[in-house]
PDB file of C-alpha atoms in Angstrom:
ATOM      1  CA  MET A 273      49.516  44.354 -20.330  1.00  0.00           C
ATOM      2  CA  ALA A 274      51.150  42.250 -23.027  1.00  0.00           C
ATOM      3  CA  LYS A 275      54.818  43.189 -24.232  1.00  0.00           C
ATOM      4  CA  LYS A 276      54.252  43.941 -27.940  1.00  0.00           C
ATOM      5  CA  ASN A 277      57.641  42.805 -28.774  1.00  0.00           C
ATOM      6  CA  GLN A 278      57.493  39.567 -26.552  1.00  0.00           C
ATOM      7  CA  ILE A 279      57.458  36.024 -28.047  1.00  0.00           C
ATOM      8  CA  ALA A 280      57.242  32.791 -25.747  1.00  0.00           C
ATOM      9  CA  PHE A 281      58.670  29.770 -26.953  1.00  0.00           C
ATOM     10  CA  LEU A 282      59.920  26.129 -25.632  1.00  0.00           C
ATOM     11  CA  GLY A 283      63.058  26.637 -23.731  1.00  0.00           C
ATOM     12  CA  PRO A 284      65.792  26.371 -23.532  1.00  0.00           C
ATOM     13  CA  ILE A 285      67.310  28.803 -25.721  1.00  0.00           C
ATOM     14  CA  GLY A 286      68.767  26.789 -28.736  1.00  0.00           C
ATOM     15  CA  THR A 287      65.701  24.617 -29.416  1.00  0.00           C
ATOM     16  CA  TYR A 288      64.404  24.411 -32.844  1.00  0.00           C
ATOM     17  CA  SER A 289      61.299  26.432 -31.254  1.00  0.00           C
ATOM     18  CA  ASP A 290      63.563  29.092 -30.380  1.00  0.00           C
ATOM     19  CA  GLU A 291      65.063  29.430 -33.945  1.00  0.00           C
ATOM     20  CA  ALA A 292      61.566  29.612 -35.110  1.00  0.00           C
ATOM     21  CA  ALA A 293      60.818  32.552 -32.841  1.00  0.00           C
ATOM     22  CA  HIS A 294      63.280  34.169 -34.365  1.00  0.00           C
ATOM     23  CA  VAL A 295      62.170  33.758 -37.743  1.00  0.00           C
ATOM     24  CA  PHE A 296      58.755  35.106 -36.749  1.00  0.00           C
ATOM     25  CA  ALA A 297      60.353  38.067 -35.011  1.00  0.00           C
ATOM     26  CA  ALA A 298      62.071  38.850 -38.374  1.00  0.00           C
ATOM     27  CA  HIS A 299      58.994  38.713 -40.177  1.00  0.00           C
ATOM     28  CA  LEU A 300      57.112  40.756 -37.805  1.00  0.00           C
ATOM     29  CA  GLY A 301      59.780  43.631 -37.953  1.00  0.00           C
ATOM     30  CA  LEU A 302      59.800  43.583 -34.110  1.00  0.00           C
ATOM     31  CA  GLU A 303      62.278  46.035 -32.848  1.00  0.00           C
ATOM     32  CA  ASP A 304      64.464  44.458 -30.044  1.00  0.00           C
ATOM     33  CA  PRO A 305      62.445  41.400 -29.512  1.00  0.00           C
ATOM     34  CA  GLU A 306      62.230  39.729 -26.246  1.00  0.00           C
ATOM     35  CA  TYR A 307      61.806  35.947 -25.933  1.00  0.00           C
ATOM     36  CA  LEU A 308      60.234  34.262 -22.915  1.00  0.00           C
ATOM     37  CA  GLU A 309      61.558  30.707 -22.195  1.00  0.00           C
ATOM     38  CA  CYS A 310      58.653  28.368 -21.241  1.00  0.00           C
ATOM     39  CA  PRO A 311      59.026  24.749 -19.872  1.00  0.00           C
ATOM     40  CA  SER A 312      56.076  23.458 -21.548  1.00  0.00           C
ATOM     41  CA  PHE A 313      53.585  23.815 -24.363  1.00  0.00           C
ATOM     42  CA  ASN A 314      50.895  24.651 -21.947  1.00  0.00           C
ATOM     43  CA  GLU A 315      52.879  27.630 -20.244  1.00  0.00           C
ATOM     44  CA  ILE A 316      53.237  29.145 -23.836  1.00  0.00           C
ATOM     45  CA  PHE A 317      49.553  29.058 -24.258  1.00  0.00           C
ATOM     46  CA  ASP A 318      49.005  30.375 -21.064  1.00  0.00           C
ATOM     47  CA  ALA A 319      51.600  33.174 -21.509  1.00  0.00           C
ATOM     48  CA  VAL A 320      49.573  34.520 -24.441  1.00  0.00           C
ATOM     49  CA  ASP A 321      46.039  33.819 -23.122  1.00  0.00           C
ATOM     50  CA  ARG A 322      46.600  35.593 -20.036  1.00  0.00           C
ATOM     51  CA  GLY A 323      48.339  38.349 -21.872  1.00  0.00           C
ATOM     52  CA  ARG A 324      51.965  38.192 -20.601  1.00  0.00           C
ATOM     53  CA  CYS A 325      53.231  37.846 -23.942  1.00  0.00           C
ATOM     54  CA  GLU A 326      51.763  39.063 -27.274  1.00  0.00           C
ATOM     55  CA  PHE A 327      52.767  36.176 -29.213  1.00  0.00           C
ATOM     56  CA  GLY A 328      53.737  32.477 -28.758  1.00  0.00           C
ATOM     57  CA  VAL A 329      55.438  30.007 -30.921  1.00  0.00           C
ATOM     58  CA  VAL A 330      54.602  26.295 -30.987  1.00  0.00           C
ATOM     59  CA  PRO A 331      55.453  23.356 -33.244  1.00  0.00           C
ATOM     60  CA  ILE A 332      52.359  21.799 -34.765  1.00  0.00           C
ATOM     61  CA  GLU A 333      53.711  18.987 -37.162  1.00  0.00           C
ATOM     62  CA  ASN A 334      56.531  17.147 -38.027  1.00  0.00           C
ATOM     63  CA  SER A 335      57.196  15.216 -41.260  1.00  0.00           C
ATOM     64  CA  LEU A 336      58.390  12.211 -40.061  1.00  0.00           C
ATOM     65  CA  GLU A 337      56.819  12.025 -36.449  1.00  0.00           C
ATOM     66  CA  GLY A 338      53.482  13.497 -37.371  1.00  0.00           C
ATOM     67  CA  SER A 339      51.239  15.980 -35.283  1.00  0.00           C
ATOM     68  CA  VAL A 340      52.417  17.457 -31.833  1.00  0.00           C
ATOM     69  CA  THR A 341      49.314  16.310 -29.871  1.00  0.00           C
ATOM     70  CA  SER A 342      50.177  18.554 -26.936  1.00  0.00           C
ATOM     71  CA  THR A 343      49.833  21.684 -29.390  1.00  0.00           C
ATOM     72  CA  LEU A 344      46.596  20.203 -30.970  1.00  0.00           C
ATOM     73  CA  ASP A 345      45.226  19.510 -27.279  1.00  0.00           C
ATOM     74  CA  ASN A 346      45.727  23.084 -26.357  1.00  0.00           C
ATOM     75  CA  PHE A 347      43.941  24.505 -29.425  1.00  0.00           C
ATOM     76  CA  ALA A 348      41.021  22.101 -28.912  1.00  0.00           C
ATOM     77  CA  PHE A 349      40.244  21.839 -25.152  1.00  0.00           C
ATOM     78  CA  SER A 350      42.056  24.400 -23.016  1.00  0.00           C
ATOM     79  CA  SER A 351      43.063  27.687 -25.150  1.00  0.00           C
ATOM     80  CA  PRO A 352      41.282  30.222 -27.036  1.00  0.00           C
ATOM     81  CA  ALA A 353      44.322  31.367 -28.682  1.00  0.00           C
ATOM     82  CA  THR A 354      44.470  31.944 -32.836  1.00  0.00           C
ATOM     83  CA  ILE A 355      47.064  30.986 -35.242  1.00  0.00           C
ATOM     84  CA  LEU A 356      48.320  34.043 -36.767  1.00  0.00           C
ATOM     85  CA  GLY A 357      51.225  32.243 -39.327  1.00  0.00           C
ATOM     86  CA  GLN A 358      52.607  29.358 -39.973  1.00  0.00           C
ATOM     87  CA  THR A 359      56.772  28.721 -40.814  1.00  0.00           C
ATOM     88  CA  VAL A 360      58.456  25.436 -41.944  1.00  0.00           C
ATOM     89  CA  LEU A 361      61.988  24.960 -40.568  1.00  0.00           C
ATOM     90  CA  SER A 362      64.354  22.147 -42.114  1.00  0.00           C
ATOM     91  CA  ILE A 363      65.462  20.083 -39.281  1.00  0.00           C
ATOM     92  CA  HIS A 364      69.528  19.414 -39.290  1.00  0.00           C
ATOM     93  CA  HIS A 365      70.528  17.491 -36.306  1.00  0.00           C
ATOM     94  CA  CYS A 366      74.056  17.399 -35.173  1.00  0.00           C
ATOM     95  CA  LEU A 367      76.233  15.033 -32.946  1.00  0.00           C
ATOM     96  CA  LEU A 368      77.590  17.593 -30.110  1.00  0.00           C
ATOM     97  CA  VAL A 369      80.470  16.516 -27.581  1.00  0.00           C
ATOM     98  CA  HIS A 370      82.481  18.452 -25.234  1.00  0.00           C
ATOM     99  CA  PRO A 371      84.965  20.786 -26.742  1.00  0.00           C
ATOM    100  CA  ASP A 372      87.750  18.414 -25.483  1.00  0.00           C
ATOM    101  CA  ALA A 373      86.259  15.020 -26.172  1.00  0.00           C
ATOM    102  CA  GLU A 374      86.459  12.713 -29.071  1.00  0.00           C
ATOM    103  CA  LEU A 375      83.631  10.244 -30.081  1.00  0.00           C
ATOM    104  CA  SER A 376      85.735   7.327 -28.329  1.00  0.00           C
ATOM    105  CA  ASP A 377      84.917   9.245 -24.930  1.00  0.00           C
ATOM    106  CA  VAL A 378      81.413   9.130 -25.618  1.00  0.00           C
ATOM    107  CA  THR A 379      79.361   6.618 -23.272  1.00  0.00           C
ATOM    108  CA  THR A 380      75.903   8.184 -23.500  1.00  0.00           C
ATOM    109  CA  VAL A 381      73.774  10.115 -26.278  1.00  0.00           C
ATOM    110  CA  ALA A 382      71.330  12.321 -24.953  1.00  0.00           C
ATOM    111  CA  SER A 383      68.561  14.221 -26.829  1.00  0.00           C
ATOM    112  CA  HIS A 384      64.653  14.972 -26.826  1.00  0.00           C
ATOM    113  CA  PRO A 385      62.983  11.677 -27.757  1.00  0.00           C
ATOM    114  CA  GLN A 386      62.032  12.843 -31.332  1.00  0.00           C
ATOM    115  CA  GLY A 387      65.940  13.820 -31.882  1.00  0.00           C
ATOM    116  CA  LEU A 388      66.854  10.253 -30.843  1.00  0.00           C
ATOM    117  CA  ALA A 389      64.223   8.649 -33.131  1.00  0.00           C
ATOM    118  CA  GLN A 390      65.196  11.099 -35.847  1.00  0.00           C
ATOM    119  CA  CYS A 391      68.845   9.666 -35.673  1.00  0.00           C
ATOM    120  CA  ARG A 392      68.476   6.003 -34.809  1.00  0.00           C
ATOM    121  CA  ARG A 393      70.075   4.499 -37.821  1.00  0.00           C
ATOM    122  CA  TYR A 394      72.854   6.756 -37.540  1.00  0.00           C
ATOM    123  CA  LEU A 395      73.490   5.934 -33.811  1.00  0.00           C
ATOM    124  CA  ALA A 396      73.317   2.124 -34.332  1.00  0.00           C
ATOM    125  CA  SER A 397      75.693   2.599 -37.206  1.00  0.00           C
ATOM    126  CA  ARG A 398      78.216   4.920 -35.643  1.00  0.00           C
ATOM    127  CA  LEU A 399      77.688   4.456 -31.599  1.00  0.00           C
ATOM    128  CA  PRO A 400      76.166   0.954 -31.452  1.00  0.00           C
ATOM    129  CA  ASN A 401      77.220   0.087 -27.869  1.00  0.00           C
ATOM    130  CA  VAL A 402      76.349   3.598 -26.748  1.00  0.00           C
ATOM    131  CA  LYS A 403      73.229   3.921 -24.394  1.00  0.00           C
ATOM    132  CA  THR A 404      70.601   6.523 -24.941  1.00  0.00           C
ATOM    133  CA  ILE A 405      68.898   8.868 -22.423  1.00  0.00           C
ATOM    134  CA  THR A 406      66.046  11.299 -22.932  1.00  0.00           C
ATOM    135  CA  THR A 407      65.988  14.950 -22.442  1.00  0.00           C
ATOM    136  CA  SER A 408      63.538  17.810 -22.147  1.00  0.00           C
ATOM    137  CA  SER A 409      64.723  19.299 -25.283  1.00  0.00           C
ATOM    138  CA  THR A 410      67.462  19.050 -27.988  1.00  0.00           C
ATOM    139  CA  ALA A 411      69.058  22.160 -26.578  1.00  0.00           C
ATOM    140  CA  GLU A 412      69.177  20.699 -23.052  1.00  0.00           C
ATOM    141  CA  SER A 413      71.302  17.752 -24.449  1.00  0.00           C
ATOM    142  CA  ALA A 414      73.727  20.288 -25.888  1.00  0.00           C
ATOM    143  CA  ARG A 415      74.319  21.752 -22.597  1.00  0.00           C
ATOM    144  CA  LEU A 416      74.949  18.316 -20.948  1.00  0.00           C
ATOM    145  CA  ALA A 417      77.404  17.655 -23.709  1.00  0.00           C
ATOM    146  CA  ALA A 418      79.147  20.917 -23.175  1.00  0.00           C
ATOM    147  CA  GLU A 419      79.540  19.778 -19.451  1.00  0.00           C
ATOM    148  CA  ASN A 420      80.348  16.185 -19.991  1.00  0.00           C
ATOM    149  CA  LYS A 421      82.834  14.398 -21.979  1.00  0.00           C
ATOM    150  CA  HIS A 422      81.259  11.131 -21.895  1.00  0.00           C
ATOM    151  CA  ILE A 423      77.918  12.517 -23.127  1.00  0.00           C
ATOM    152  CA  ALA A 424      77.041  13.212 -26.614  1.00  0.00           C
ATOM    153  CA  GLY A 425      74.087  15.409 -27.580  1.00  0.00           C
ATOM    154  CA  ILE A 426      71.815  15.600 -30.762  1.00  0.00           C
ATOM    155  CA  ALA A 427      70.697  19.121 -31.570  1.00  0.00           C
ATOM    156  CA  ASN A 428      71.393  22.040 -34.220  1.00  0.00           C
ATOM    157  CA  SER A 429      74.433  23.858 -34.388  1.00  0.00           C
ATOM    158  CA  TYR A 430      72.866  27.066 -33.020  1.00  0.00           C
ATOM    159  CA  ALA A 431      72.428  25.015 -29.789  1.00  0.00           C
ATOM    160  CA  ALA A 432      76.369  23.985 -29.860  1.00  0.00           C
ATOM    161  CA  GLU A 433      77.211  27.444 -30.226  1.00  0.00           C
ATOM    162  CA  ILE A 434      75.265  28.883 -27.302  1.00  0.00           C
ATOM    163  CA  HIS A 435      76.027  26.218 -25.031  1.00  0.00           C
ATOM    164  CA  GLY A 436      79.774  25.748 -26.065  1.00  0.00           C
ATOM    165  CA  ALA A 437      79.660  22.186 -27.448  1.00  0.00           C
ATOM    166  CA  LYS A 438      81.681  20.999 -30.275  1.00  0.00           C
ATOM    167  CA  VAL A 439      79.831  19.763 -33.567  1.00  0.00           C
ATOM    168  CA  ALA A 440      81.410  15.897 -34.096  1.00  0.00           C
ATOM    169  CA  GLU A 441      79.530  15.488 -36.981  1.00  0.00           C
ATOM    170  CA  ALA A 442      76.906  17.362 -39.022  1.00  0.00           C
ATOM    171  CA  ASP A 443      73.672  16.162 -40.729  1.00  0.00           C
ATOM    172  CA  VAL A 444      73.068  12.902 -38.560  1.00  0.00           C
ATOM    173  CA  GLU A 445      69.474  12.821 -39.494  1.00  0.00           C
ATOM    174  CA  ASP A 446      68.380   9.212 -40.927  1.00  0.00           C
ATOM    175  CA  HIS A 447      66.055  11.090 -43.120  1.00  0.00           C
ATOM    176  CA  PHE A 448      66.651  14.344 -45.314  1.00  0.00           C
ATOM    177  CA  GLY A 449      63.910  16.333 -45.815  1.00  0.00           C
ATOM    178  CA  ASN A 450      62.851  16.235 -42.292  1.00  0.00           C
ATOM    179  CA  GLN A 451      60.738  19.468 -41.516  1.00  0.00           C
ATOM    180  CA  THR A 452      58.831  20.935 -38.725  1.00  0.00           C
ATOM    181  CA  ALA A 453      55.927  23.216 -39.128  1.00  0.00           C
ATOM    182  CA  PHE A 454      55.661  25.917 -36.246  1.00  0.00           C
ATOM    183  CA  VAL A 455      52.735  28.503 -35.918  1.00  0.00           C
ATOM    184  CA  LEU A 456      52.814  31.771 -34.254  1.00  0.00           C
ATOM    185  CA  ILE A 457      49.757  32.311 -31.763  1.00  0.00           C
ATOM    186  CA  GLY A 458      48.108  35.383 -30.367  1.00  0.00           C
ATOM    187  CA  ARG A 459      45.090  36.183 -27.925  1.00  0.00           C
ATOM    188  CA  GLN A 460      41.566  35.249 -29.395  1.00  0.00           C
ATOM    189  CA  GLY A 461      40.520  37.950 -31.799  1.00  0.00           C
ATOM    190  CA  HIS A 462      44.048  39.137 -32.745  1.00  0.00           C
ATOM    191  CA  PRO A 463      44.238  41.096 -35.749  1.00  0.00           C
ATOM    192  CA  PRO A 464      46.484  39.760 -38.623  1.00  0.00           C
ATOM    193  CA  VAL A 465      49.977  40.625 -38.273  1.00  0.00           C
ATOM    194  CA  LEU A 466      51.910  38.800 -41.229  1.00  0.00           C
ATOM    195  CA  GLU A 467      51.732  38.674 -44.843  1.00  0.00           C
ATOM    196  CA  GLY A 468      52.302  35.856 -47.391  1.00  0.00           C
ATOM    197  CA  LYS A 469      51.780  34.535 -50.715  1.00  0.00           C
ATOM    198  CA  ARG A 470      49.159  31.982 -49.508  1.00  0.00           C
ATOM    199  CA  CYS A 471      46.878  31.342 -46.757  1.00  0.00           C
ATOM    200  CA  LYS A 472      45.643  28.499 -44.724  1.00  0.00           C
ATOM    201  CA  THR A 473      42.655  27.965 -42.354  1.00  0.00           C
ATOM    202  CA  SER A 474      42.767  25.289 -39.358  1.00  0.00           C
ATOM    203  CA  LEU A 475      39.518  24.082 -37.644  1.00  0.00           C
ATOM    204  CA  ALA A 476      38.697  21.951 -34.741  1.00  0.00           C
ATOM    205  CA  LEU A 477      35.187  20.206 -35.342  1.00  0.00           C
ATOM    206  CA  PHE A 478      33.279  18.445 -32.589  1.00  0.00           C
ATOM    207  CA  LEU A 479      30.540  16.007 -33.078  1.00  0.00           C
ATOM    208  CA  LYS A 480      27.364  15.954 -31.662  1.00  0.00           C
ATOM    209  CA  GLU A 481      27.434  12.207 -31.225  1.00  0.00           C
ATOM    210  CA  ASP A 482      29.311   9.438 -32.742  1.00  0.00           C
ATOM    211  CA  LYS A 483      27.340   7.913 -35.321  1.00  0.00           C
ATOM    212  CA  ALA A 484      27.647   6.233 -38.826  1.00  0.00           C
ATOM    213  CA  GLY A 485      28.172   8.748 -41.633  1.00  0.00           C
ATOM    214  CA  ALA A 486      29.209  11.618 -39.313  1.00  0.00           C
ATOM    215  CA  LEU A 487      32.682  12.073 -41.043  1.00  0.00           C
ATOM    216  CA  LEU A 488      31.218  11.732 -44.573  1.00  0.00           C
ATOM    217  CA  MET A 489      28.555  14.358 -43.737  1.00  0.00           C
ATOM    218  CA  VAL A 490      31.796  16.753 -42.812  1.00  0.00           C
ATOM    219  CA  LEU A 491      33.674  15.917 -45.870  1.00  0.00           C
ATOM    220  CA  SER A 492      30.758  16.140 -48.063  1.00  0.00           C
ATOM    221  CA  GLU A 493      30.007  19.736 -46.902  1.00  0.00           C
ATOM    222  CA  LEU A 494      33.406  20.611 -47.296  1.00  0.00           C
ATOM    223  CA  ALA A 495      33.646  18.848 -50.941  1.00  0.00           C
ATOM    224  CA  TYR A 496      30.756  20.839 -51.842  1.00  0.00           C
ATOM    225  CA  ALA A 497      32.280  24.256 -51.253  1.00  0.00           C
ATOM    226  CA  GLY A 498      35.454  23.160 -53.176  1.00  0.00           C
ATOM    227  CA  ILE A 499      37.464  23.256 -49.951  1.00  0.00           C
ATOM    228  CA  SER A 500      40.849  21.482 -50.652  1.00  0.00           C
ATOM    229  CA  MET A 501      41.896  19.893 -47.321  1.00  0.00           C
ATOM    230  CA  THR A 502      45.689  19.446 -46.609  1.00  0.00           C
ATOM    231  CA  ARG A 503      44.735  17.566 -43.327  1.00  0.00           C
ATOM    232  CA  LEU A 504      42.158  15.626 -41.708  1.00  0.00           C
ATOM    233  CA  GLN A 505      43.217  14.108 -38.188  1.00  0.00           C
ATOM    234  CA  SER A 506      41.007  12.619 -35.474  1.00  0.00           C
ATOM    235  CA  ARG A 507      41.731  13.036 -31.607  1.00  0.00           C
ATOM    236  CA  PRO A 508      39.895  11.739 -28.719  1.00  0.00           C
ATOM    237  CA  THR A 509      37.827  13.949 -26.660  1.00  0.00           C
ATOM    238  CA  LYS A 510      39.081  12.905 -23.466  1.00  0.00           C
ATOM    239  CA  GLN A 511      35.520  12.188 -22.286  1.00  0.00           C
ATOM    240  CA  GLN A 512      34.628   8.633 -23.442  1.00  0.00           C
ATOM    241  CA  LEU A 513      36.353   5.821 -25.267  1.00  0.00           C
ATOM    242  CA  GLY A 514      35.311   6.109 -28.525  1.00  0.00           C
ATOM    243  CA  ASN A 515      34.514   9.603 -29.041  1.00  0.00           C
ATOM    244  CA  TYR A 516      36.477  11.744 -31.498  1.00  0.00           C
ATOM    245  CA  MET A 517      36.752  15.162 -32.716  1.00  0.00           C
ATOM    246  CA  PHE A 518      38.389  16.129 -35.992  1.00  0.00           C
ATOM    247  CA  PHE A 519      41.264  18.629 -36.926  1.00  0.00           C
ATOM    248  CA  VAL A 520      41.104  20.012 -40.453  1.00  0.00           C
ATOM    249  CA  ASP A 521      43.366  22.261 -42.591  1.00  0.00           C
ATOM    250  CA  PHE A 522      42.494  23.841 -45.793  1.00  0.00           C
ATOM    251  CA  GLU A 523      44.060  26.125 -48.355  1.00  0.00           C
ATOM    252  CA  GLY A 524      42.253  29.484 -48.346  1.00  0.00           C
ATOM    253  CA  SER A 525      40.392  31.746 -46.104  1.00  0.00           C
ATOM    254  CA  ALA A 526      37.280  31.358 -43.499  1.00  0.00           C
ATOM    255  CA  ASP A 527      36.070  34.507 -44.916  1.00  0.00           C
ATOM    256  CA  GLU A 528      35.175  33.277 -48.442  1.00  0.00           C
ATOM    257  CA  PRO A 529      31.535  33.104 -49.073  1.00  0.00           C
ATOM    258  CA  ALA A 530      31.607  29.488 -50.221  1.00  0.00           C
ATOM    259  CA  VAL A 531      33.763  28.419 -46.959  1.00  0.00           C
ATOM    260  CA  GLN A 532      31.397  30.689 -44.762  1.00  0.00           C
ATOM    261  CA  THR A 533      28.215  28.874 -46.153  1.00  0.00           C
ATOM    262  CA  ALA A 534      30.030  25.257 -45.298  1.00  0.00           C
ATOM    263  CA  LEU A 535      31.105  26.351 -41.933  1.00  0.00           C
ATOM    264  CA  ASN A 536      27.355  27.590 -41.257  1.00  0.00           C
ATOM    265  CA  CYS A 537      26.073  24.229 -42.492  1.00  0.00           C
ATOM    266  CA  LEU A 538      28.447  22.487 -40.265  1.00  0.00           C
ATOM    267  CA  ARG A 539      27.575  24.624 -37.293  1.00  0.00           C
ATOM    268  CA  MET A 540      24.115  23.216 -37.746  1.00  0.00           C
ATOM    269  CA  LYS A 541      25.033  19.724 -37.523  1.00  0.00           C
ATOM    270  CA  LEU A 542      27.810  19.663 -35.188  1.00  0.00           C
ATOM    271  CA  ARG A 543      28.342  20.154 -31.620  1.00  0.00           C
ATOM    272  CA  GLU A 544      30.855  22.934 -32.223  1.00  0.00           C
ATOM    273  CA  VAL A 545      33.011  24.484 -35.096  1.00  0.00           C
ATOM    274  CA  LYS A 546      36.302  25.857 -33.769  1.00  0.00           C
ATOM    275  CA  VAL A 547      38.042  28.070 -36.226  1.00  0.00           C
ATOM    276  CA  LEU A 548      41.757  28.075 -34.996  1.00  0.00           C
ATOM    277  CA  GLY A 549      42.704  30.890 -37.428  1.00  0.00           C
ATOM    278  CA  THR A 550      43.036  31.940 -41.127  1.00  0.00           C
ATOM    279  CA  TYR A 551      46.912  32.816 -41.646  1.00  0.00           C
ATOM    280  CA  PRO A 552      49.432  33.104 -43.922  1.00  0.00           C
ATOM    281  CA  VAL A 553      52.157  30.250 -44.612  1.00  0.00           C
ATOM    282  CA  LEU A 554      55.692  31.843 -44.697  1.00  0.00           C
ATOM    283  CA  ASP A 555      58.311  30.854 -47.055  1.00  0.00           C
ATOM    284  CA  ASP A 556      61.813  31.844 -47.828  1.00  0.00           C
ATOM    285  CA  SER A 557      60.878  33.799 -50.660  1.00  0.00           C
ATOM    286  CA  ASP A 558      58.623  35.998 -48.436  1.00  0.00           C
ATOM    287  CA  GLU A 559      59.692  39.458 -47.788  1.00  0.00           C
ATOM    288  CA  GLU A 560      60.682  40.193 -44.144  1.00  0.00           C
TER     289      GLU A 560
END
């Protein structure tokens, strides 16, 4: 039976996913929340779907790098999990080093591929002759930096504190305003658990066949219902080259009459209409 106060996230501790899990736990009002570290997004979904955890937290989109395809693929092809809420974290990277190290000691910079990509100009300017290596997470790079004077990591200050690394320089990201949207997931049919000032609905749409005008038909049904889309993205169906399905996000609830009518019309024309969730979008002004 799922533990009501347990949240699965992409480990190790100190990742931005860990930070997002703590944000959701505060909004949920969980007493003594437990956090389950998972090595992959697949295992987060599996922990929720099998009832090992009540909740999971996964990133779904980054303002610079785009959608997180592993998360989308789990929603579309392998998991019945539903989205219960969304929160957006501002991403501020730090250059972390061993407590006794200086920048002149660093010969290697380690981080998650996205962390390295988001600090590319900084690294070229400040550490031009230093090689880079990828790690499974930003938090793992903090651990490596804390253990080796010649390795610097790119992670947040939370990871530095946890793993005992030193912040050599803060806010080293190339683009200010870098943000990542995280979603809280639960088992299919899970009742709402969060409140927010606005709500959003996510869909996965599967065509019966790839033919001219298919996308226009989908858009026309949504437009006729007055639906304001915030995202439209195609993904391969993994069945045949050239076959695609679509992810759609829009403002509002799937329970609204006009939206219900549009979804029912789409169900008659598409192979599958999968409602991934109608959920609140949390922000700093929402009460915890």
